[in-house]
Amino acid sequence: MTQTVELTEAAAFQVKEMMRHNEEEGSYLRVGVNGGGCSGLTYGLNFTRERHEDDELLEQHGLQILVSKEDGGILTGTKVDYKQSLMGGGFTITNPNAIASCGCGTSFRTKTKAGSPGDC
């Protein structure tokens, strides 16, 4: 069975560093989908201490990750990575369900959910 979200080791390392820096040790990493962006949907990564009844709990590389059931279908098979280059670093998200994305790379839509397009 395909995981809803998969974090690479590099992404998990960076998330743990950010947790330490922001004094968020013990928090969950919430991976979600929000409306907006020029294609209709945007990804969200944030720390939370709240776990909701409809959350799926994943454990990867020593991190506890939450994905709401509502977002789970949109995110199934999604891979979150962290890339470092001479120009800096950043998270990359590869979602096999995305059928269109914008040039800025932060907005997308799926076959079943278009979202509500706005500014990138």
mmCIF file of C-alpha atoms in Angstrom:
data_model
loop_
_atom_site.group_PDB
_atom_site.id
_atom_site.type_symbol
_atom_site.label_atom_id
_atom_site.label_comp_id
_atom_site.label_asym_id
_atom_site.label_seq_id
_atom_site.Cartn_x
_atom_site.Cartn_y
_atom_site.Cartn_z
ATOM 1 C CA MET A 1 0.000 0.000 0.000
ATOM 2 C CA THR A 2 1.281 3.458 -0.925
ATOM 3 C CA GLN A 3 2.061 5.804 1.958
ATOM 4 C CA THR A 4 0.090 9.018 2.034
ATOM 5 C CA VAL A 5 3.249 11.109 2.404
ATOM 6 C CA GLU A 6 6.878 10.019 2.345
ATOM 7 C CA LEU A 7 9.644 12.204 3.780
ATOM 8 C CA THR A 8 13.156 11.568 2.569
ATOM 9 C CA GLU A 9 15.950 11.349 5.099
ATOM 10 C CA ALA A 10 17.211 14.785 3.959
ATOM 11 C CA ALA A 11 13.769 16.349 4.495
ATOM 12 C CA ALA A 12 13.413 14.740 7.915
ATOM 13 C CA PHE A 13 16.852 16.009 8.951
ATOM 14 C CA GLN A 14 15.922 19.557 7.907
ATOM 15 C CA VAL A 15 12.550 19.380 9.700
ATOM 16 C CA LYS A 16 14.292 18.223 12.897
ATOM 17 C CA GLU A 17 16.769 21.115 12.599
ATOM 18 C CA MET A 18 13.885 23.560 12.179
ATOM 19 C CA MET A 19 12.102 22.036 15.180
ATOM 20 C CA ARG A 20 15.195 22.528 17.334
ATOM 21 C CA HIS A 21 15.732 26.079 16.073
ATOM 22 C CA ASN A 22 12.077 27.047 16.691
ATOM 23 C CA GLU A 23 11.780 25.166 20.008
ATOM 24 C CA GLU A 24 9.172 22.802 18.552
ATOM 25 C CA GLU A 25 10.652 19.486 19.718
ATOM 26 C CA GLY A 26 7.813 17.113 20.495
ATOM 27 C CA SER A 27 5.505 18.712 17.933
ATOM 28 C CA TYR A 28 3.970 16.958 14.972
ATOM 29 C CA LEU A 29 4.748 17.920 11.395
ATOM 30 C CA ARG A 30 1.447 18.576 9.654
ATOM 31 C CA VAL A 31 1.455 18.107 5.879
ATOM 32 C CA GLY A 32 -1.647 19.522 4.258
ATOM 33 C CA VAL A 33 -3.350 21.191 1.337
ATOM 34 C CA ASN A 34 -4.815 24.699 1.293
ATOM 35 C CA GLY A 35 -6.817 26.590 -1.316
ATOM 36 C CA GLY A 36 -5.055 29.321 -3.280
ATOM 37 C CA GLY A 37 -2.162 29.898 -5.615
ATOM 38 C CA CYS A 38 -2.555 30.349 -9.346
ATOM 39 C CA SER A 39 -3.444 26.666 -9.896
ATOM 40 C CA GLY A 40 -5.962 26.422 -7.046
ATOM 41 C CA LEU A 41 -4.219 24.432 -4.280
ATOM 42 C CA THR A 42 -1.046 24.954 -2.251
ATOM 43 C CA TYR A 43 0.937 22.685 0.052
ATOM 44 C CA GLY A 44 1.284 23.404 3.737
ATOM 45 C CA LEU A 45 4.009 22.216 6.091
ATOM 46 C CA ASN A 46 3.826 23.376 9.684
ATOM 47 C CA PHE A 47 4.361 22.322 13.273
ATOM 48 C CA THR A 48 1.461 21.595 15.586
ATOM 49 C CA ARG A 49 0.933 20.111 19.000
ATOM 50 C CA GLU A 50 -2.706 19.257 18.216
ATOM 51 C CA ARG A 51 -3.789 15.954 16.763
ATOM 52 C CA HIS A 52 -7.347 15.846 15.435
ATOM 53 C CA GLU A 53 -9.637 12.821 15.385
ATOM 54 C CA ASP A 54 -9.541 12.601 11.572
ATOM 55 C CA ASP A 55 -5.719 12.790 11.341
ATOM 56 C CA GLU A 56 -3.635 9.940 9.999
ATOM 57 C CA LEU A 57 -0.433 9.554 12.019
ATOM 58 C CA LEU A 58 2.720 8.534 10.150
ATOM 59 C CA GLU A 59 6.118 7.909 11.721
ATOM 60 C CA GLN A 60 9.185 8.335 9.550
ATOM 61 C CA HIS A 61 12.839 8.970 10.396
ATOM 62 C CA GLY A 62 11.949 9.708 14.022
ATOM 63 C CA LEU A 63 9.252 12.258 13.119
ATOM 64 C CA GLN A 64 5.544 12.083 13.755
ATOM 65 C CA ILE A 65 3.636 13.374 10.722
ATOM 66 C CA LEU A 66 -0.057 14.248 10.575
ATOM 67 C CA VAL A 67 -2.221 14.271 7.444
ATOM 68 C CA SER A 68 -5.959 14.959 7.660
ATOM 69 C CA LYS A 69 -8.225 12.395 6.021
ATOM 70 C CA GLU A 70 -9.577 15.169 3.785
ATOM 71 C CA ASP A 71 -6.087 15.908 2.442
ATOM 72 C CA GLY A 72 -5.008 12.259 2.366
ATOM 73 C CA GLY A 73 -6.617 11.467 -0.979
ATOM 74 C CA ILE A 74 -4.963 14.458 -2.616
ATOM 75 C CA LEU A 75 -1.562 13.656 -1.104
ATOM 76 C CA THR A 76 -1.394 9.847 -1.505
ATOM 77 C CA GLY A 77 2.022 8.958 -2.894
ATOM 78 C CA THR A 78 3.474 12.439 -2.291
ATOM 79 C CA LYS A 79 7.212 12.649 -1.624
ATOM 80 C CA VAL A 80 8.736 15.516 0.368
ATOM 81 C CA ASP A 81 12.473 16.064 -0.116
ATOM 82 C CA TYR A 82 14.977 18.757 0.806
ATOM 83 C CA LYS A 83 17.541 19.914 -1.739
ATOM 84 C CA GLN A 84 20.610 22.032 -1.002
ATOM 85 C CA SER A 85 22.394 23.980 -3.736
ATOM 86 C CA LEU A 86 24.753 26.923 -4.108
ATOM 87 C CA MET A 87 21.699 29.200 -4.224
ATOM 88 C CA GLY A 88 20.346 27.866 -0.910
ATOM 89 C CA GLY A 89 18.038 25.075 0.027
ATOM 90 C CA GLY A 90 14.384 24.262 0.046
ATOM 91 C CA PHE A 91 11.740 21.586 0.259
ATOM 92 C CA THR A 92 10.523 19.960 -2.937
ATOM 93 C CA ILE A 93 7.188 18.192 -3.142
ATOM 94 C CA THR A 94 6.410 15.600 -5.794
ATOM 95 C CA ASN A 95 2.722 14.673 -5.951
ATOM 96 C CA PRO A 96 1.667 12.004 -8.478
ATOM 97 C CA ASN A 97 -1.939 13.260 -8.208
ATOM 98 C CA ALA A 98 -1.136 16.763 -9.463
ATOM 99 C CA ILE A 99 -2.259 17.198 -13.082
ATOM 100 C CA ALA A 100 -1.219 20.857 -13.354
ATOM 101 C CA SER A 101 1.096 23.181 -11.470
ATOM 102 C CA CYS A 102 2.203 26.767 -11.836
ATOM 103 C CA GLY A 103 5.613 28.102 -12.735
ATOM 104 C CA CYS A 104 6.461 29.042 -9.160
ATOM 105 C CA GLY A 105 6.095 25.371 -8.138
ATOM 106 C CA THR A 106 3.991 25.996 -5.043
ATOM 107 C CA SER A 107 0.527 25.671 -6.556
ATOM 108 C CA PHE A 108 -1.195 22.695 -8.176
ATOM 109 C CA ARG A 109 -4.527 21.026 -8.906
ATOM 110 C CA THR A 110 -5.648 17.432 -9.156
ATOM 111 C CA LYS A 111 -8.147 15.619 -11.358
ATOM 112 C CA THR A 112 -10.675 15.532 -8.512
ATOM 113 C CA LYS A 113 -9.960 18.867 -6.806
ATOM 114 C CA ALA A 114 -9.287 22.187 -8.530
ATOM 115 C CA GLY A 115 -9.281 24.350 -5.394
ATOM 116 C CA SER A 116 -9.803 28.096 -5.599
ATOM 117 C CA PRO A 117 -7.174 29.870 -7.708
ATOM 118 C CA GLY A 118 -5.681 33.129 -6.456
ATOM 119 C CA ASP A 119 -2.329 34.889 -6.484
ATOM 120 C CA CYS A 120 0.926 32.940 -6.146
#
